[in-house]
């Protein structure tokens, strides 16, 4: 009798342990640098579809990388979302990601928009949406043909006209890293020097501030990520929409190597205790419905092959036609950022 009791209680504790493990499997810890309120619905849909709950920690890219380094192998993170190729590359170099093998992700996401495979064949991170780095200009004072490529931002014809956020911001480090890939070191450093000579003001503010600078007449030409412009175009505020009516939009380098495209992307955390759940989440983000969410919620382009989307601002920006984007591997862009930062220091690009 006593024996049977012991056995029964042992069985009960095994069952308890098993259900605790199961319950643990139904949660993933997400460290996210996506600063877009529209993503909330996306996470709720994932939980509804899979039963896996998401514990979210919000920070910026640098904050997430610093936190994961500090936490080391004790990190509770399962999945990471960052919003720039240079940062994704940084996280990979710092060994924060677990390369994964997923036939779903590999079929959905083009090879140039994900990391180079690791030694074991797994992929350290995946681009999940794209954003173009655009040129906007004053339609009255500036001729479009003088600003239709990144190279022309450094042309003396644009002296005193250029507004751009800090050169060291990841969005610019990635653009400059791409230009380095296309033009080589000598031309790239001269180009950066030429941009410094053309500045209307010392770099300050975010991308939206540069668009506003063009609308107010302070800047003749500026650089911005596409979704900031699309956000103003789709804004409920008439003032925001009026801003976009005053600026011309260029997808640079259509006649040469194409417009620089950056990614927001995701990775499984190196020390995840729920690799299956984390992988499932990334696969979900590559699905047609999640990809549509990126397009409609934050005005980004889907990356997954064959996904169609409907976004009035993105369509208006490109006149309904596809634009030519660069085809260099996005992983090379991140790898160039150290060289680019040294150039910025040499030419005095703040
Ligand atoms: Fe942003």
mmCIF file of C-alpha atoms and ligand atoms in Angstrom:
data_model
loop_
_atom_site.group_PDB
_atom_site.id
_atom_site.type_symbol
_atom_site.label_atom_id
_atom_site.label_comp_id
_atom_site.label_asym_id
_atom_site.label_seq_id
_atom_site.Cartn_x
_atom_site.Cartn_y
_atom_site.Cartn_z
ATOM 1 C CA UNK A 1 0.000 0.000 0.000
ATOM 2 C CA UNK A 2 2.764 2.355 0.999
ATOM 3 C CA UNK A 3 4.696 1.411 -2.126
ATOM 4 C CA UNK A 4 1.682 2.152 -4.294
ATOM 5 C CA UNK A 5 1.310 5.584 -2.705
ATOM 6 C CA UNK A 6 4.929 6.423 -3.348
ATOM 7 C CA UNK A 7 4.538 5.298 -6.949
ATOM 8 C CA UNK A 8 1.348 7.340 -7.347
ATOM 9 C CA UNK A 9 2.940 10.478 -5.959
ATOM 10 C CA UNK A 10 6.043 9.932 -8.130
ATOM 11 C CA UNK A 11 3.785 9.609 -11.166
ATOM 12 C CA UNK A 12 1.881 12.721 -10.150
ATOM 13 C CA UNK A 13 5.062 14.715 -9.859
ATOM 14 C CA UNK A 14 6.247 13.460 -13.253
ATOM 15 C CA UNK A 15 2.937 14.580 -14.740
ATOM 16 C CA UNK A 16 3.274 17.957 -13.019
ATOM 17 C CA UNK A 17 6.808 18.339 -14.277
ATOM 18 C CA UNK A 18 5.724 17.406 -17.795
ATOM 19 C CA UNK A 19 2.877 19.912 -17.857
ATOM 20 C CA UNK A 20 5.171 22.605 -16.450
ATOM 21 C CA UNK A 21 7.596 21.905 -19.287
ATOM 22 C CA UNK A 22 4.716 22.035 -21.743
ATOM 23 C CA UNK A 23 3.513 25.325 -20.310
ATOM 24 C CA UNK A 24 7.028 26.690 -20.619
ATOM 25 C CA UNK A 25 7.047 25.696 -24.280
ATOM 26 C CA UNK A 26 4.019 27.879 -24.896
ATOM 27 C CA UNK A 27 5.906 31.115 -24.204
ATOM 28 C CA UNK A 28 8.673 32.820 -26.144
ATOM 29 C CA UNK A 29 10.671 35.788 -24.930
ATOM 30 C CA UNK A 30 11.002 38.359 -27.698
ATOM 31 C CA UNK A 31 13.573 41.165 -27.624
ATOM 32 C CA UNK A 32 12.318 43.671 -30.180
ATOM 33 C CA UNK A 33 13.729 46.867 -31.638
ATOM 34 C CA UNK A 34 10.727 47.325 -33.909
ATOM 35 C CA UNK A 35 9.350 50.627 -32.638
ATOM 36 C CA UNK A 36 6.056 50.352 -34.472
ATOM 37 C CA UNK A 37 2.804 50.194 -32.494
ATOM 38 C CA UNK A 38 1.108 48.412 -35.407
ATOM 39 C CA UNK A 39 3.107 45.245 -34.627
ATOM 40 C CA UNK A 40 0.971 44.506 -31.558
ATOM 41 C CA UNK A 41 -1.781 42.960 -33.702
ATOM 42 C CA UNK A 42 0.807 40.783 -35.412
ATOM 43 C CA UNK A 43 1.947 39.242 -32.139
ATOM 44 C CA UNK A 44 -1.636 38.654 -31.021
ATOM 45 C CA UNK A 45 -2.383 36.829 -34.272
ATOM 46 C CA UNK A 46 0.607 34.546 -33.731
ATOM 47 C CA UNK A 47 -0.586 33.652 -30.226
ATOM 48 C CA UNK A 48 -4.091 32.991 -31.538
ATOM 49 C CA UNK A 49 -2.777 30.726 -34.294
ATOM 50 C CA UNK A 50 -0.212 28.755 -32.273
ATOM 51 C CA UNK A 51 -1.107 29.126 -28.596
ATOM 52 C CA UNK A 52 2.427 30.404 -27.988
ATOM 53 C CA UNK A 53 2.417 33.540 -25.881
ATOM 54 C CA UNK A 54 4.949 36.300 -26.443
ATOM 55 C CA UNK A 55 6.746 38.105 -23.640
ATOM 56 C CA UNK A 56 8.074 41.227 -25.249
ATOM 57 C CA UNK A 57 11.029 43.352 -24.149
ATOM 58 C CA UNK A 58 11.299 46.581 -26.155
ATOM 59 C CA UNK A 59 14.553 48.426 -26.636
ATOM 60 C CA UNK A 60 16.545 49.880 -29.515
ATOM 61 C CA UNK A 61 19.008 47.793 -31.536
ATOM 62 C CA UNK A 62 22.044 48.859 -29.508
ATOM 63 C CA UNK A 63 20.169 48.306 -26.222
ATOM 64 C CA UNK A 64 19.180 44.770 -27.200
ATOM 65 C CA UNK A 65 22.701 43.823 -28.257
ATOM 66 C CA UNK A 66 24.181 45.267 -25.029
ATOM 67 C CA UNK A 67 21.582 43.480 -22.914
ATOM 68 C CA UNK A 68 22.185 40.108 -24.560
ATOM 69 C CA UNK A 69 25.937 40.456 -24.154
ATOM 70 C CA UNK A 70 25.503 41.274 -20.470
ATOM 71 C CA UNK A 71 23.120 38.348 -19.941
ATOM 72 C CA UNK A 72 25.379 35.861 -21.721
ATOM 73 C CA UNK A 73 24.303 32.230 -21.451
ATOM 74 C CA UNK A 74 21.725 33.187 -18.792
ATOM 75 C CA UNK A 75 19.793 35.285 -21.322
ATOM 76 C CA UNK A 76 16.077 34.416 -21.343
ATOM 77 C CA UNK A 77 15.763 35.702 -24.939
ATOM 78 C CA UNK A 78 14.339 33.275 -27.497
ATOM 79 C CA UNK A 79 13.924 35.503 -30.520
ATOM 80 C CA UNK A 80 15.337 38.875 -31.568
ATOM 81 C CA UNK A 81 13.976 41.487 -33.978
ATOM 82 C CA UNK A 82 16.315 44.272 -35.123
ATOM 83 C CA UNK A 83 15.671 47.009 -37.661
ATOM 84 C CA UNK A 84 18.878 47.374 -39.615
ATOM 85 C CA UNK A 85 21.344 45.187 -41.517
ATOM 86 C CA UNK A 86 24.386 46.683 -39.798
ATOM 87 C CA UNK A 87 22.949 45.802 -36.386
ATOM 88 C CA UNK A 88 21.984 42.292 -37.471
ATOM 89 C CA UNK A 89 25.543 41.817 -38.674
ATOM 90 C CA UNK A 90 26.833 43.138 -35.321
ATOM 91 C CA UNK A 91 24.690 40.654 -33.387
ATOM 92 C CA UNK A 92 25.973 37.835 -35.580
ATOM 93 C CA UNK A 93 29.608 38.884 -34.998
ATOM 94 C CA UNK A 94 28.970 39.027 -31.263
ATOM 95 C CA UNK A 95 27.744 35.424 -31.438
ATOM 96 C CA UNK A 96 24.305 36.333 -30.094
ATOM 97 C CA UNK A 97 22.315 34.341 -32.658
ATOM 98 C CA UNK A 98 21.740 30.629 -33.127
ATOM 99 C CA UNK A 99 22.038 29.703 -36.827
ATOM 100 C CA UNK A 100 18.910 27.742 -37.738
ATOM 101 C CA UNK A 101 17.822 25.443 -40.528
ATOM 102 C CA UNK A 102 14.290 26.147 -41.708
ATOM 103 C CA UNK A 103 13.092 25.020 -45.125
ATOM 104 C CA UNK A 104 10.143 27.427 -44.770
ATOM 105 C CA UNK A 105 12.360 30.473 -44.205
ATOM 106 C CA UNK A 106 14.858 29.482 -46.870
ATOM 107 C CA UNK A 107 12.088 29.046 -49.444
ATOM 108 C CA UNK A 108 10.404 32.335 -48.510
ATOM 109 C CA UNK A 109 13.309 34.762 -48.123
ATOM 110 C CA UNK A 110 15.678 35.530 -51.023
ATOM 111 C CA UNK A 111 19.317 34.623 -50.323
ATOM 112 C CA UNK A 112 20.597 38.205 -50.647
ATOM 113 C CA UNK A 113 18.253 39.312 -47.841
ATOM 114 C CA UNK A 114 19.527 36.901 -45.198
ATOM 115 C CA UNK A 115 22.831 36.180 -43.493
ATOM 116 C CA UNK A 116 25.490 34.003 -45.083
ATOM 117 C CA UNK A 117 25.118 30.400 -43.826
ATOM 118 C CA UNK A 118 27.227 29.456 -40.792
ATOM 119 C CA UNK A 119 29.682 26.517 -40.833
ATOM 120 C CA UNK A 120 26.900 24.052 -39.896
ATOM 121 C CA UNK A 121 24.696 25.274 -42.764
ATOM 122 C CA UNK A 122 22.282 27.094 -40.462
ATOM 123 C CA UNK A 123 21.416 30.735 -41.127
ATOM 124 C CA UNK A 124 22.139 33.240 -38.320
ATOM 125 C CA UNK A 125 19.452 35.835 -39.254
ATOM 126 C CA UNK A 126 16.767 36.591 -41.824
ATOM 127 C CA UNK A 127 15.522 39.849 -43.344
ATOM 128 C CA UNK A 128 11.751 40.044 -42.813
ATOM 129 C CA UNK A 129 10.830 43.348 -44.459
ATOM 130 C CA UNK A 130 12.617 45.949 -46.558
ATOM 131 C CA UNK A 131 12.820 49.713 -46.604
ATOM 132 C CA UNK A 132 14.399 51.847 -49.330
ATOM 133 C CA UNK A 133 16.756 54.743 -48.541
ATOM 134 C CA UNK A 134 15.258 57.535 -50.644
ATOM 135 C CA UNK A 135 16.214 61.025 -51.724
ATOM 136 C CA UNK A 136 13.605 63.763 -51.261
ATOM 137 C CA UNK A 137 14.008 67.247 -52.739
ATOM 138 C CA UNK A 138 12.449 70.670 -53.011
ATOM 139 C CA UNK A 139 10.360 70.457 -56.177
ATOM 140 C CA UNK A 140 10.529 74.228 -56.722
ATOM 141 C CA UNK A 141 14.227 74.976 -56.136
ATOM 142 C CA UNK A 142 15.971 71.733 -57.107
ATOM 143 C CA UNK A 143 16.007 69.916 -60.429
ATOM 144 C CA UNK A 144 15.287 66.221 -60.202
ATOM 145 C CA UNK A 145 18.140 65.358 -62.579
ATOM 146 C CA UNK A 146 20.595 66.898 -60.061
ATOM 147 C CA UNK A 147 19.531 64.531 -57.277
ATOM 148 C CA UNK A 148 18.645 61.263 -59.003
ATOM 149 C CA UNK A 149 21.577 59.258 -57.593
ATOM 150 C CA UNK A 150 23.388 58.948 -54.263
ATOM 151 C CA UNK A 151 26.567 60.118 -56.018
ATOM 152 C CA UNK A 152 24.908 63.449 -56.902
ATOM 153 C CA UNK A 153 24.388 64.265 -53.205
ATOM 154 C CA UNK A 154 28.117 65.107 -53.266
ATOM 155 C CA UNK A 155 27.994 67.089 -56.526
ATOM 156 C CA UNK A 156 28.985 70.781 -56.071
ATOM 157 C CA UNK A 157 25.688 71.731 -57.768
ATOM 158 C CA UNK A 158 24.050 70.805 -54.436
ATOM 159 C CA UNK A 159 26.313 72.973 -52.252
ATOM 160 C CA UNK A 160 24.541 74.212 -49.123
ATOM 161 C CA UNK A 161 21.448 72.105 -49.830
ATOM 162 C CA UNK A 162 21.920 68.683 -48.222
ATOM 163 C CA UNK A 163 20.205 67.609 -44.981
ATOM 164 C CA UNK A 164 20.845 64.183 -43.505
ATOM 165 C CA UNK A 165 20.758 62.549 -40.064
ATOM 166 C CA UNK A 166 24.006 61.559 -38.324
ATOM 167 C CA UNK A 167 26.398 59.590 -40.507
ATOM 168 C CA UNK A 168 26.917 57.128 -37.654
ATOM 169 C CA UNK A 169 23.237 56.199 -37.463
ATOM 170 C CA UNK A 170 22.823 52.562 -38.565
ATOM 171 C CA UNK A 171 20.561 53.535 -41.500
ATOM 172 C CA UNK A 172 23.359 55.703 -42.907
ATOM 173 C CA UNK A 173 26.150 53.272 -41.984
ATOM 174 C CA UNK A 174 24.287 50.648 -44.005
ATOM 175 C CA UNK A 175 23.763 52.995 -46.972
ATOM 176 C CA UNK A 176 27.423 54.047 -46.928
ATOM 177 C CA UNK A 177 28.467 50.403 -46.508
ATOM 178 C CA UNK A 178 26.460 49.577 -49.644
ATOM 179 C CA UNK A 179 28.054 52.467 -51.560
ATOM 180 C CA UNK A 180 31.481 51.166 -50.499
ATOM 181 C CA UNK A 181 30.520 47.811 -51.964
ATOM 182 C CA UNK A 182 29.496 49.466 -55.249
ATOM 183 C CA UNK A 183 32.168 52.177 -55.660
ATOM 184 C CA UNK A 184 35.209 50.969 -53.706
ATOM 185 C CA UNK A 185 37.035 52.811 -50.882
ATOM 186 C CA UNK A 186 38.559 55.790 -52.713
ATOM 187 C CA UNK A 187 35.411 56.971 -54.460
ATOM 188 C CA UNK A 188 33.322 56.330 -51.347
ATOM 189 C CA UNK A 189 35.528 58.472 -49.101
ATOM 190 C CA UNK A 190 35.527 61.295 -51.688
ATOM 191 C CA UNK A 191 31.763 60.999 -51.900
ATOM 192 C CA UNK A 192 31.396 61.313 -48.123
ATOM 193 C CA UNK A 193 33.709 64.345 -48.179
ATOM 194 C CA UNK A 194 31.598 65.910 -50.926
ATOM 195 C CA UNK A 195 28.433 65.417 -48.891
ATOM 196 C CA UNK A 196 29.996 67.149 -45.878
ATOM 197 C CA UNK A 197 30.858 70.102 -48.162
ATOM 198 C CA UNK A 198 27.238 70.233 -49.405
ATOM 199 C CA UNK A 199 25.447 70.223 -46.054
ATOM 200 C CA UNK A 200 22.825 72.878 -45.361
ATOM 201 C CA UNK A 201 23.284 72.239 -41.627
ATOM 202 C CA UNK A 202 25.175 69.923 -39.306
ATOM 203 C CA UNK A 203 23.468 66.492 -39.170
ATOM 204 C CA UNK A 204 20.636 66.439 -36.635
ATOM 205 C CA UNK A 205 17.251 64.808 -36.027
ATOM 206 C CA UNK A 206 15.699 61.684 -37.518
ATOM 207 C CA UNK A 207 14.594 60.990 -41.079
ATOM 208 C CA UNK A 208 11.204 62.703 -40.666
ATOM 209 C CA UNK A 209 13.026 65.901 -39.608
ATOM 210 C CA UNK A 210 14.954 65.834 -42.889
ATOM 211 C CA UNK A 211 11.709 65.579 -44.908
ATOM 212 C CA UNK A 212 10.269 68.480 -42.902
ATOM 213 C CA UNK A 213 13.484 70.444 -43.531
ATOM 214 C CA UNK A 214 12.888 70.153 -47.283
ATOM 215 C CA UNK A 215 9.232 71.174 -46.936
ATOM 216 C CA UNK A 216 10.170 74.242 -44.866
ATOM 217 C CA UNK A 217 12.788 75.344 -47.386
ATOM 218 C CA UNK A 218 15.786 74.900 -45.054
ATOM 219 C CA UNK A 219 17.060 71.960 -47.117
ATOM 220 C CA UNK A 220 17.064 71.498 -50.881
ATOM 221 C CA UNK A 221 17.652 67.763 -50.747
ATOM 222 C CA UNK A 222 17.549 65.119 -47.999
ATOM 223 C CA UNK A 223 17.772 61.387 -47.324
ATOM 224 C CA UNK A 224 15.055 59.310 -45.651
ATOM 225 C CA UNK A 225 13.824 55.776 -45.215
ATOM 226 C CA UNK A 226 10.742 55.131 -47.325
ATOM 227 C CA UNK A 227 8.389 54.297 -44.446
ATOM 228 C CA UNK A 228 8.821 57.700 -42.772
ATOM 229 C CA UNK A 229 7.657 59.355 -45.973
ATOM 230 C CA UNK A 230 4.807 56.859 -46.434
ATOM 231 C CA UNK A 231 3.713 57.517 -42.837
ATOM 232 C CA UNK A 232 3.368 61.247 -43.593
ATOM 233 C CA UNK A 233 1.539 60.489 -46.867
ATOM 234 C CA UNK A 234 -0.998 58.302 -45.030
ATOM 235 C CA UNK A 235 -1.282 60.561 -41.986
ATOM 236 C CA UNK A 236 -4.661 61.791 -40.756
ATOM 237 C CA UNK A 237 -3.149 65.225 -40.243
ATOM 238 C CA UNK A 238 -3.546 67.617 -43.226
ATOM 239 C CA UNK A 239 -0.259 69.333 -42.200
ATOM 240 C CA UNK A 240 1.640 66.043 -42.601
ATOM 241 C CA UNK A 241 0.107 65.393 -45.995
ATOM 242 C CA UNK A 242 0.868 68.976 -47.082
ATOM 243 C CA UNK A 243 4.554 68.341 -46.288
ATOM 244 C CA UNK A 244 4.673 65.410 -48.675
ATOM 245 C CA UNK A 245 3.029 67.442 -51.422
ATOM 246 C CA UNK A 246 5.905 69.916 -51.351
ATOM 247 C CA UNK A 247 8.680 67.341 -51.753
ATOM 248 C CA UNK A 248 9.750 65.345 -54.787
ATOM 249 C CA UNK A 249 10.719 61.691 -54.268
ATOM 250 C CA UNK A 250 13.572 59.868 -55.955
ATOM 251 C CA UNK A 251 14.401 56.182 -55.928
ATOM 252 C CA UNK A 252 18.116 56.753 -56.465
ATOM 253 C CA UNK A 253 20.373 55.020 -58.992
ATOM 254 C CA UNK A 254 17.627 53.557 -61.176
ATOM 255 C CA UNK A 255 19.930 53.744 -64.211
ATOM 256 C CA UNK A 256 22.907 52.184 -62.393
ATOM 257 C CA UNK A 257 23.079 49.758 -59.449
ATOM 258 C CA UNK A 258 19.656 50.429 -57.977
ATOM 259 C CA UNK A 259 18.277 51.930 -54.777
ATOM 260 C CA UNK A 260 19.825 50.880 -51.466
ATOM 261 C CA UNK A 261 17.449 48.645 -49.578
ATOM 262 C CA UNK A 262 17.888 47.848 -45.890
ATOM 263 C CA UNK A 263 16.113 45.156 -43.892
ATOM 264 C CA UNK A 264 14.435 44.704 -40.573
ATOM 265 C CA UNK A 265 15.000 41.118 -39.566
ATOM 266 C CA UNK A 266 14.998 38.426 -36.971
ATOM 267 C CA UNK A 267 17.104 35.708 -35.384
ATOM 268 C CA UNK A 268 16.818 32.951 -32.823
ATOM 269 C CA UNK A 269 18.779 33.775 -29.658
ATOM 270 C CA UNK A 270 21.978 31.810 -29.100
ATOM 271 C CA UNK A 271 20.859 30.528 -25.676
ATOM 272 C CA UNK A 272 17.141 30.126 -26.377
ATOM 273 C CA UNK A 273 15.413 27.450 -24.285
ATOM 274 C CA UNK A 274 12.651 27.274 -26.913
ATOM 275 C CA UNK A 275 14.301 27.070 -30.300
ATOM 276 C CA UNK A 276 11.246 25.387 -31.835
ATOM 277 C CA UNK A 277 8.891 28.157 -30.684
ATOM 278 C CA UNK A 278 11.331 30.888 -31.741
ATOM 279 C CA UNK A 279 11.752 29.319 -35.195
ATOM 280 C CA UNK A 280 7.987 28.987 -35.546
ATOM 281 C CA UNK A 281 7.657 32.714 -34.776
ATOM 282 C CA UNK A 282 10.175 33.688 -37.482
ATOM 283 C CA UNK A 283 8.400 31.381 -39.937
ATOM 284 C CA UNK A 284 5.127 33.079 -39.051
ATOM 285 C CA UNK A 285 6.675 36.501 -39.765
ATOM 286 C CA UNK A 286 7.574 35.263 -43.268
ATOM 287 C CA UNK A 287 3.983 34.138 -43.947
ATOM 288 C CA UNK A 288 1.790 36.065 -46.374
ATOM 289 C CA UNK A 289 -0.447 37.490 -43.654
ATOM 290 C CA UNK A 290 2.426 38.741 -41.483
ATOM 291 C CA UNK A 291 4.217 40.119 -44.542
ATOM 292 C CA UNK A 292 1.063 42.006 -45.451
ATOM 293 C CA UNK A 293 0.993 43.347 -41.951
ATOM 294 C CA UNK A 294 4.474 44.836 -42.387
ATOM 295 C CA UNK A 295 3.315 46.440 -45.649
ATOM 296 C CA UNK A 296 0.087 47.880 -44.268
ATOM 297 C CA UNK A 297 1.073 48.608 -40.684
ATOM 298 C CA UNK A 298 4.525 50.090 -41.101
ATOM 299 C CA UNK A 299 4.731 50.775 -44.846
ATOM 300 C CA UNK A 300 7.564 48.306 -45.487
ATOM 301 C CA UNK A 301 7.933 46.041 -48.498
ATOM 302 C CA UNK A 302 7.413 42.316 -47.970
ATOM 303 C CA UNK A 303 10.487 40.113 -48.516
ATOM 304 C CA UNK A 304 8.778 36.756 -48.940
ATOM 305 C CA UNK A 305 8.663 35.456 -52.481
ATOM 306 C CA UNK A 306 5.296 35.855 -54.220
ATOM 307 C CA UNK A 307 3.564 37.902 -51.501
ATOM 308 C CA UNK A 308 1.258 40.586 -52.862
ATOM 309 C CA UNK A 309 0.336 43.628 -50.778
ATOM 310 C CA UNK A 310 -1.807 46.709 -50.866
ATOM 311 C CA UNK A 311 -0.446 50.021 -49.613
ATOM 312 C CA UNK A 312 -1.606 53.243 -51.263
ATOM 313 C CA UNK A 313 1.452 55.277 -50.197
ATOM 314 C CA UNK A 314 4.013 52.725 -51.380
ATOM 315 C CA UNK A 315 2.139 52.420 -54.676
ATOM 316 C CA UNK A 316 1.966 56.206 -55.107
ATOM 317 C CA UNK A 317 5.693 56.543 -54.361
ATOM 318 C CA UNK A 318 6.666 54.172 -57.153
ATOM 319 C CA UNK A 319 3.810 55.143 -59.500
ATOM 320 C CA UNK A 320 2.572 51.583 -59.182
ATOM 321 C CA UNK A 321 5.683 50.143 -60.836
ATOM 322 C CA UNK A 322 8.418 48.044 -59.262
ATOM 323 C CA UNK A 323 11.685 49.930 -58.687
ATOM 324 C CA UNK A 324 15.199 48.667 -59.228
ATOM 325 C CA UNK A 325 16.857 47.799 -55.945
ATOM 326 C CA UNK A 326 20.485 46.839 -55.421
ATOM 327 C CA UNK A 327 21.251 43.124 -55.421
ATOM 328 C CA UNK A 328 24.415 42.977 -53.278
ATOM 329 C CA UNK A 329 24.148 40.610 -50.295
ATOM 330 C CA UNK A 330 22.786 42.596 -47.379
ATOM 331 C CA UNK A 331 25.289 40.804 -45.110
ATOM 332 C CA UNK A 332 28.177 42.564 -46.926
ATOM 333 C CA UNK A 333 26.670 45.929 -46.049
ATOM 334 C CA UNK A 334 26.976 45.304 -42.313
ATOM 335 C CA UNK A 335 30.494 43.993 -42.676
ATOM 336 C CA UNK A 336 31.583 47.361 -44.160
ATOM 337 C CA UNK A 337 30.441 49.517 -41.264
ATOM 338 C CA UNK A 338 33.744 49.674 -39.387
ATOM 339 C CA UNK A 339 35.589 50.905 -42.498
ATOM 340 C CA UNK A 340 32.804 53.386 -43.166
ATOM 341 C CA UNK A 341 32.911 54.777 -39.632
ATOM 342 C CA UNK A 342 36.678 55.373 -40.007
ATOM 343 C CA UNK A 343 36.017 57.286 -43.231
ATOM 344 C CA UNK A 344 33.336 59.391 -41.527
ATOM 345 C CA UNK A 345 35.824 60.318 -38.796
ATOM 346 C CA UNK A 346 38.465 61.254 -41.384
ATOM 347 C CA UNK A 347 36.164 63.504 -43.443
ATOM 348 C CA UNK A 348 34.436 65.069 -40.417
ATOM 349 C CA UNK A 349 30.953 63.641 -41.150
ATOM 350 C CA UNK A 350 29.198 64.012 -37.791
HETATM 351 FE FE1 LIG B 1 13.210 53.713 -38.175
#
